[in-house]
PDB file of C-alpha atoms in Angstrom:
ATOM      1  CA  MET K 165       5.670  -0.192  16.097  1.00  0.00           C
ATOM      2  CA  ARG K 166       2.560  -1.810  14.557  1.00  0.00           C
ATOM      3  CA  LEU K 167       1.312   0.218  11.631  1.00  0.00           C
ATOM      4  CA  ILE K 168      -1.048   0.267   8.662  1.00  0.00           C
ATOM      5  CA  LEU K 169      -0.243   2.439   5.639  1.00  0.00           C
ATOM      6  CA  LEU K 170      -3.095   3.848   3.531  1.00  0.00           C
ATOM      7  CA  GLY K 171      -2.903   5.984   0.412  1.00  0.00           C
ATOM      8  CA  PRO K 172      -4.321   6.130  -3.109  1.00  0.00           C
ATOM      9  CA  PRO K 173      -2.374   5.039  -6.232  1.00  0.00           C
ATOM     10  CA  GLY K 174       0.329   7.617  -6.909  1.00  0.00           C
ATOM     11  CA  ALA K 175       0.473   8.974  -3.341  1.00  0.00           C
ATOM     12  CA  GLY K 176       4.099   7.872  -2.870  1.00  0.00           C
ATOM     13  CA  LYS K 177       3.220   5.035  -0.513  1.00  0.00           C
ATOM     14  CA  GLY K 178       6.049   2.788  -1.717  1.00  0.00           C
ATOM     15  CA  THR K 179       8.706   5.446  -1.074  1.00  0.00           C
ATOM     16  CA  GLN K 180       7.400   6.223   2.415  1.00  0.00           C
ATOM     17  CA  ALA K 181       7.011   2.528   3.276  1.00  0.00           C
ATOM     18  CA  ALA K 182      10.700   1.974   2.493  1.00  0.00           C
ATOM     19  CA  GLY K 183      11.659   4.814   4.859  1.00  0.00           C
ATOM     20  CA  ILE K 184       9.394   3.602   7.655  1.00  0.00           C
ATOM     21  CA  VAL K 185      10.689   0.032   7.429  1.00  0.00           C
ATOM     22  CA  GLU K 186      14.287   1.232   7.659  1.00  0.00           C
ATOM     23  CA  LYS K 187      13.758   3.691  10.528  1.00  0.00           C
ATOM     24  CA  TYR K 188      11.641   1.447  12.739  1.00  0.00           C
ATOM     25  CA  ASN K 189      13.245  -1.859  11.728  1.00  0.00           C
ATOM     26  CA  VAL K 190       9.945  -3.594  11.062  1.00  0.00           C
ATOM     27  CA  PRO K 191       8.984  -5.878   8.137  1.00  0.00           C
ATOM     28  CA  HIS K 192       6.969  -4.440   5.247  1.00  0.00           C
ATOM     29  CA  ILE K 193       4.022  -6.785   4.799  1.00  0.00           C
ATOM     30  CA  SER K 194       2.379  -6.441   1.418  1.00  0.00           C
ATOM     31  CA  THR K 195      -0.760  -8.536   1.025  1.00  0.00           C
ATOM     32  CA  GLY K 196       0.108  -9.250  -2.610  1.00  0.00           C
ATOM     33  CA  ASP K 197       3.547 -10.580  -1.645  1.00  0.00           C
ATOM     34  CA  ILE K 198       2.291 -12.946   1.068  1.00  0.00           C
ATOM     35  CA  PHE K 199      -0.473 -14.215  -1.216  1.00  0.00           C
ATOM     36  CA  ARG K 200       2.072 -15.020  -3.922  1.00  0.00           C
ATOM     37  CA  LYS K 201       4.360 -16.718  -1.361  1.00  0.00           C
ATOM     38  CA  ASN K 202       1.557 -18.917   0.033  1.00  0.00           C
ATOM     39  CA  ILE K 203       0.431 -19.909  -3.463  1.00  0.00           C
ATOM     40  CA  LYS K 204       3.986 -20.636  -4.606  1.00  0.00           C
ATOM     41  CA  GLU K 205       4.707 -22.762  -1.527  1.00  0.00           C
ATOM     42  CA  LYS K 206       1.300 -24.472  -1.860  1.00  0.00           C
ATOM     43  CA  THR K 207       0.352 -23.942   1.775  1.00  0.00           C
ATOM     44  CA  ASP K 208      -3.187 -25.026   2.737  1.00  0.00           C
ATOM     45  CA  LEU K 209      -4.320 -21.389   2.683  1.00  0.00           C
ATOM     46  CA  GLY K 210      -2.461 -20.717  -0.561  1.00  0.00           C
ATOM     47  CA  VAL K 211      -4.175 -23.668  -2.277  1.00  0.00           C
ATOM     48  CA  LYS K 212      -7.591 -22.445  -1.077  1.00  0.00           C
ATOM     49  CA  ALA K 213      -6.870 -18.872  -2.225  1.00  0.00           C
ATOM     50  CA  LYS K 214      -5.723 -20.100  -5.654  1.00  0.00           C
ATOM     51  CA  GLU K 215      -9.009 -21.970  -6.173  1.00  0.00           C
ATOM     52  CA  TYR K 216     -10.890 -18.675  -5.951  1.00  0.00           C
ATOM     53  CA  ILE K 217      -8.331 -16.705  -7.987  1.00  0.00           C
ATOM     54  CA  ASP K 218      -8.361 -19.305 -10.785  1.00  0.00           C
ATOM     55  CA  LYS K 219     -12.139 -18.948 -11.006  1.00  0.00           C
ATOM     56  CA  GLY K 220     -11.832 -15.182 -11.212  1.00  0.00           C
ATOM     57  CA  LEU K 221     -13.496 -14.796  -7.808  1.00  0.00           C
ATOM     58  CA  LEU K 222     -12.526 -12.598  -4.877  1.00  0.00           C
ATOM     59  CA  VAL K 223     -10.765 -14.519  -2.116  1.00  0.00           C
ATOM     60  CA  PRO K 224     -13.126 -14.601   0.909  1.00  0.00           C
ATOM     61  CA  ASP K 225     -12.216 -12.429   3.886  1.00  0.00           C
ATOM     62  CA  GLU K 226     -11.682 -15.408   6.199  1.00  0.00           C
ATOM     63  CA  ILE K 227      -8.897 -16.739   3.947  1.00  0.00           C
ATOM     64  CA  VAL K 228      -7.337 -13.286   3.468  1.00  0.00           C
ATOM     65  CA  VAL K 229      -7.366 -12.655   7.213  1.00  0.00           C
ATOM     66  CA  ALA K 230      -5.958 -16.112   7.980  1.00  0.00           C
ATOM     67  CA  ILE K 231      -3.044 -15.561   5.559  1.00  0.00           C
ATOM     68  CA  VAL K 232      -2.251 -12.172   7.105  1.00  0.00           C
ATOM     69  CA  LYS K 233      -2.589 -13.571  10.640  1.00  0.00           C
ATOM     70  CA  ASP K 234      -0.146 -16.393   9.830  1.00  0.00           C
ATOM     71  CA  ARG K 235       2.374 -13.816   8.617  1.00  0.00           C
ATOM     72  CA  LEU K 236       1.935 -11.607  11.699  1.00  0.00           C
ATOM     73  CA  GLU K 237       2.714 -14.572  13.941  1.00  0.00           C
ATOM     74  CA  GLU K 238       6.165 -15.023  12.399  1.00  0.00           C
ATOM     75  CA  ALA K 239       9.168 -14.134  14.555  1.00  0.00           C
ATOM     76  CA  ASP K 240      10.169 -10.989  12.622  1.00  0.00           C
ATOM     77  CA  CYS K 241       6.812  -9.347  13.494  1.00  0.00           C
ATOM     78  CA  LYS K 242       7.337  -9.697  17.254  1.00  0.00           C
ATOM     79  CA  GLU K 243       8.403  -6.062  17.654  1.00  0.00           C
ATOM     80  CA  GLY K 244       6.143  -4.641  14.971  1.00  0.00           C
ATOM     81  CA  PHE K 245       5.169  -4.514  11.295  1.00  0.00           C
ATOM     82  CA  LEU K 246       3.971  -2.251   8.511  1.00  0.00           C
ATOM     83  CA  LEU K 247       0.831  -3.548   6.788  1.00  0.00           C
ATOM     84  CA  ASP K 248       0.360  -2.367   3.206  1.00  0.00           C
ATOM     85  CA  GLY K 249      -2.707  -3.345   1.169  1.00  0.00           C
ATOM     86  CA  PHE K 250      -4.597  -4.750   4.146  1.00  0.00           C
ATOM     87  CA  PRO K 251      -7.204  -4.269   5.489  1.00  0.00           C
ATOM     88  CA  ARG K 252      -9.282  -3.068   2.519  1.00  0.00           C
ATOM     89  CA  THR K 253     -12.702  -3.170   4.182  1.00  0.00           C
ATOM     90  CA  VAL K 254     -14.179  -2.448   7.593  1.00  0.00           C
ATOM     91  CA  ASN K 255     -15.013  -6.145   7.898  1.00  0.00           C
ATOM     92  CA  GLN K 256     -11.339  -7.041   7.391  1.00  0.00           C
ATOM     93  CA  ALA K 257     -10.320  -4.314   9.860  1.00  0.00           C
ATOM     94  CA  GLY K 258     -12.589  -5.832  12.523  1.00  0.00           C
ATOM     95  CA  ALA K 259     -11.130  -9.289  11.864  1.00  0.00           C
ATOM     96  CA  LEU K 260      -7.605  -7.862  12.141  1.00  0.00           C
ATOM     97  CA  ASP K 261      -8.482  -6.243  15.491  1.00  0.00           C
ATOM     98  CA  GLU K 262      -9.753  -9.583  16.766  1.00  0.00           C
ATOM     99  CA  ALA K 263      -6.619 -11.403  15.591  1.00  0.00           C
ATOM    100  CA  LEU K 264      -4.329  -8.815  17.233  1.00  0.00           C
ATOM    101  CA  THR K 265      -6.331  -8.965  20.480  1.00  0.00           C
ATOM    102  CA  ASN K 266      -5.830 -12.739  20.533  1.00  0.00           C
ATOM    103  CA  MET K 267      -2.111 -12.097  20.068  1.00  0.00           C
ATOM    104  CA  GLU K 268      -2.289  -9.602  22.988  1.00  0.00           C
ATOM    105  CA  VAL K 269      -1.037  -6.701  20.860  1.00  0.00           C
ATOM    106  CA  SER K 270      -2.682  -3.732  19.156  1.00  0.00           C
ATOM    107  CA  LEU K 271      -2.076  -1.238  16.362  1.00  0.00           C
ATOM    108  CA  ASN K 272      -0.098   1.911  17.218  1.00  0.00           C
ATOM    109  CA  LYS K 273      -1.186   4.052  14.268  1.00  0.00           C
ATOM    110  CA  VAL K 274      -2.801   4.039  10.846  1.00  0.00           C
ATOM    111  CA  VAL K 275      -0.951   6.414   8.511  1.00  0.00           C
ATOM    112  CA  ASN K 276      -3.104   7.870   5.736  1.00  0.00           C
ATOM    113  CA  ILE K 277      -1.192   9.726   2.996  1.00  0.00           C
ATOM    114  CA  ASN K 278      -3.591  12.262   1.510  1.00  0.00           C
ATOM    115  CA  VAL K 279      -3.166  13.749  -1.983  1.00  0.00           C
ATOM    116  CA  ASP K 280      -5.761  15.692  -4.009  1.00  0.00           C
ATOM    117  CA  LYS K 281      -7.297  13.761  -6.879  1.00  0.00           C
ATOM    118  CA  GLU K 282      -6.169  16.345  -9.462  1.00  0.00           C
ATOM    119  CA  VAL K 283      -2.565  16.034  -8.296  1.00  0.00           C
ATOM    120  CA  LEU K 284      -2.714  12.228  -8.445  1.00  0.00           C
ATOM    121  CA  VAL K 285      -4.045  12.340 -12.001  1.00  0.00           C
ATOM    122  CA  GLY K 286      -1.250  14.732 -12.997  1.00  0.00           C
ATOM    123  CA  ARG K 287       1.392  12.474 -11.444  1.00  0.00           C
ATOM    124  CA  ALA K 288       0.107   9.390 -13.287  1.00  0.00           C
ATOM    125  CA  VAL K 289      -0.490  11.003 -16.668  1.00  0.00           C
ATOM    126  CA  GLY K 290       3.033  12.489 -16.729  1.00  0.00           C
ATOM    127  CA  ARG K 291       4.706   9.220 -15.786  1.00  0.00           C
ATOM    128  CA  ARG K 292       7.104   7.631 -18.281  1.00  0.00           C
ATOM    129  CA  ILE K 293       8.644   4.171 -17.899  1.00  0.00           C
ATOM    130  CA  CYS K 294      11.739   2.665 -19.515  1.00  0.00           C
ATOM    131  CA  LYS K 295      10.969  -0.339 -21.748  1.00  0.00           C
ATOM    132  CA  GLU K 296      14.358  -1.841 -20.964  1.00  0.00           C
ATOM    133  CA  CYS K 297      15.088  -1.376 -17.249  1.00  0.00           C
ATOM    134  CA  GLY K 298      11.731  -0.221 -15.809  1.00  0.00           C
ATOM    135  CA  ALA K 299      13.117   3.064 -14.449  1.00  0.00           C
ATOM    136  CA  THR K 300      10.388   5.650 -13.846  1.00  0.00           C
ATOM    137  CA  PHE K 301      10.469   9.330 -14.861  1.00  0.00           C
ATOM    138  CA  HIS K 302       7.962  12.175 -14.910  1.00  0.00           C
ATOM    139  CA  ILE K 303       7.764  14.762 -17.676  1.00  0.00           C
ATOM    140  CA  GLU K 304       7.367  17.568 -15.097  1.00  0.00           C
ATOM    141  CA  PHE K 305       8.743  16.451 -11.724  1.00  0.00           C
ATOM    142  CA  ASN K 306      11.543  14.095 -12.779  1.00  0.00           C
ATOM    143  CA  PRO K 307      12.227  14.475 -16.525  1.00  0.00           C
ATOM    144  CA  SER K 308      14.869  12.446 -18.344  1.00  0.00           C
ATOM    145  CA  LYS K 309      17.826  14.458 -19.673  1.00  0.00           C
ATOM    146  CA  GLU K 310      16.838  13.618 -23.241  1.00  0.00           C
ATOM    147  CA  GLU K 311      13.138  13.471 -24.042  1.00  0.00           C
ATOM    148  CA  GLY K 312      11.905   9.896 -24.478  1.00  0.00           C
ATOM    149  CA  VAL K 313      15.272   8.319 -23.530  1.00  0.00           C
ATOM    150  CA  CYS K 314      16.134   6.603 -20.228  1.00  0.00           C
ATOM    151  CA  ASP K 315      18.998   8.261 -18.303  1.00  0.00           C
ATOM    152  CA  LYS K 316      20.058   4.933 -16.820  1.00  0.00           C
ATOM    153  CA  CYS K 317      20.252   2.570 -19.798  1.00  0.00           C
ATOM    154  CA  GLY K 318      19.365   4.584 -22.913  1.00  0.00           C
ATOM    155  CA  GLY K 319      16.163   2.598 -23.452  1.00  0.00           C
ATOM    156  CA  ALA K 320      13.000   4.136 -24.904  1.00  0.00           C
ATOM    157  CA  LEU K 321      10.474   5.621 -22.485  1.00  0.00           C
ATOM    158  CA  TYR K 322       6.762   4.931 -22.852  1.00  0.00           C
ATOM    159  CA  GLN K 323       3.489   5.873 -21.217  1.00  0.00           C
ATOM    160  CA  ARG K 324       1.386   3.040 -19.781  1.00  0.00           C
ATOM    161  CA  ALA K 325      -1.844   2.554 -21.714  1.00  0.00           C
ATOM    162  CA  ASP K 326      -3.878   2.889 -18.505  1.00  0.00           C
ATOM    163  CA  ASP K 327      -2.149   6.112 -17.414  1.00  0.00           C
ATOM    164  CA  THR K 328      -4.748   8.296 -19.138  1.00  0.00           C
ATOM    165  CA  ALA K 329      -6.594  11.010 -17.218  1.00  0.00           C
ATOM    166  CA  GLU K 330      -9.923   9.187 -17.563  1.00  0.00           C
ATOM    167  CA  THR K 331      -8.644   5.771 -16.433  1.00  0.00           C
ATOM    168  CA  VAL K 332      -6.565   7.155 -13.562  1.00  0.00           C
ATOM    169  CA  SER K 333      -9.472   9.292 -12.412  1.00  0.00           C
ATOM    170  CA  LYS K 334     -11.745   6.245 -12.280  1.00  0.00           C
ATOM    171  CA  ARG K 335      -9.072   4.239 -10.424  1.00  0.00           C
ATOM    172  CA  ILE K 336      -8.796   6.942  -7.776  1.00  0.00           C
ATOM    173  CA  GLU K 337     -12.586   7.260  -7.436  1.00  0.00           C
ATOM    174  CA  VAL K 338     -12.828   3.517  -6.767  1.00  0.00           C
ATOM    175  CA  TYR K 339     -10.091   3.783  -4.143  1.00  0.00           C
ATOM    176  CA  ILE K 340     -11.751   6.740  -2.403  1.00  0.00           C
ATOM    177  CA  ASN K 341     -15.170   5.083  -2.320  1.00  0.00           C
ATOM    178  CA  GLU K 342     -13.761   1.804  -1.009  1.00  0.00           C
ATOM    179  CA  THR K 343     -11.391   3.322   1.540  1.00  0.00           C
ATOM    180  CA  GLN K 344     -13.409   6.141   3.122  1.00  0.00           C
ATOM    181  CA  PRO K 345     -15.326   3.767   5.464  1.00  0.00           C
ATOM    182  CA  LEU K 346     -11.960   2.345   6.579  1.00  0.00           C
ATOM    183  CA  ILE K 347     -10.599   5.835   7.240  1.00  0.00           C
ATOM    184  CA  ASP K 348     -13.706   6.650   9.295  1.00  0.00           C
ATOM    185  CA  TYR K 349     -13.306   3.364  11.218  1.00  0.00           C
ATOM    186  CA  TYR K 350      -9.770   4.172  12.330  1.00  0.00           C
ATOM    187  CA  LYS K 351     -10.597   7.849  12.938  1.00  0.00           C
ATOM    188  CA  ASP K 352     -13.281   6.746  15.391  1.00  0.00           C
ATOM    189  CA  LYS K 353     -10.688   4.594  17.144  1.00  0.00           C
ATOM    190  CA  GLY K 354      -8.405   7.632  17.520  1.00  0.00           C
ATOM    191  CA  ILE K 355      -5.377   6.039  15.828  1.00  0.00           C
ATOM    192  CA  LEU K 356      -5.604   7.606  12.353  1.00  0.00           C
ATOM    193  CA  VAL K 357      -2.981  10.181  11.342  1.00  0.00           C
ATOM    194  CA  THR K 358      -3.437  11.956   8.014  1.00  0.00           C
ATOM    195  CA  ILE K 359      -0.299  13.231   6.286  1.00  0.00           C
ATOM    196  CA  ASP K 360      -0.150  15.839   3.503  1.00  0.00           C
ATOM    197  CA  GLY K 361       1.355  13.820   0.642  1.00  0.00           C
ATOM    198  CA  GLN K 362       1.671  16.826  -1.681  1.00  0.00           C
ATOM    199  CA  GLN K 363       4.826  18.097   0.042  1.00  0.00           C
ATOM    200  CA  ASP K 364       8.432  17.277  -0.726  1.00  0.00           C
ATOM    201  CA  ILE K 365       9.121  13.537  -0.203  1.00  0.00           C
ATOM    202  CA  ASN K 366      11.464  14.220   2.735  1.00  0.00           C
ATOM    203  CA  LYS K 367       8.943  16.550   4.402  1.00  0.00           C
ATOM    204  CA  VAL K 368       6.237  13.875   4.057  1.00  0.00           C
ATOM    205  CA  PHE K 369       8.514  11.398   5.824  1.00  0.00           C
ATOM    206  CA  ASP K 370       9.399  13.908   8.573  1.00  0.00           C
ATOM    207  CA  ASP K 371       5.688  14.478   9.206  1.00  0.00           C
ATOM    208  CA  ILE K 372       5.085  10.727   9.429  1.00  0.00           C
ATOM    209  CA  VAL K 373       7.860  10.349  12.002  1.00  0.00           C
ATOM    210  CA  LYS K 374       6.490  13.267  14.055  1.00  0.00           C
ATOM    211  CA  ALA K 375       2.980  11.798  13.925  1.00  0.00           C
ATOM    212  CA  LEU K 376       4.276   8.443  15.140  1.00  0.00           C
ATOM    213  CA  GLY K 377       5.967  10.221  18.032  1.00  0.00           C
ATOM    214  CA  ALA K 378       9.055   8.050  18.060  1.00  0.00           C
TER     215      ALA K 378
END
C-alpha cells in the first residue's frame, strides 16, 4: 500500500498515521525525520540541504525530492509506505510521480483528513501541555482530572504561546492556500479520498480503512 497522508494542523494526522502504519505494515516516512537523519549522517544530500537551511533558505525541490526518493528505495518500502509532509506542492507531486514511475510503482491513494477551520482553532486553543512530561490534554475533549495539573506526572500544564485563535487561524489559512492545488491535483488523478476528521477517532480510522478497500 503506497499512500500519502494530508491534513491541516490539528486534524489528528499523527494518530491516524500510527494506525495506518500498524494495520498495513508499512513505514511512516516523515519528511522532517529523513531530513534530520541525512543531515546528522552528513550524506551528500544532507550536506547540501544543510547549506540552504543554515542560510535560512528553502531547500530546493530537487534536493527534497532526491532525499525522499533515496528513502523510498530502501528495502522496507518495497511493499509500500506512508508519506507524511511530502509532497507540499504540485511541482513536488509531479517529481514524485516521475520517481515512482522510474521505480515501476505508483501511489494507491492520497488520504485527505478534512476538518472545519473553526473546529481546528477550537482544538488548538483548548490544548494544554505538561511542562514536565509533554503529555497533551484538552480543556473540553480530554481534560485533566485536576485543572492545570498533569494526570501522568503531576507537572504543571501550560498553553503554547502560539496556540491563540489568531495565530492558529493564520496557520490553517496558510495550509489551506498551499495545499488546495495539491488536493485538486490528486482529485484529477482519481486517487484522492477525503475523510471526515470531525468524527470519533476510531470512526475516522474505520472510514480510512474502508476508503483504502483493504
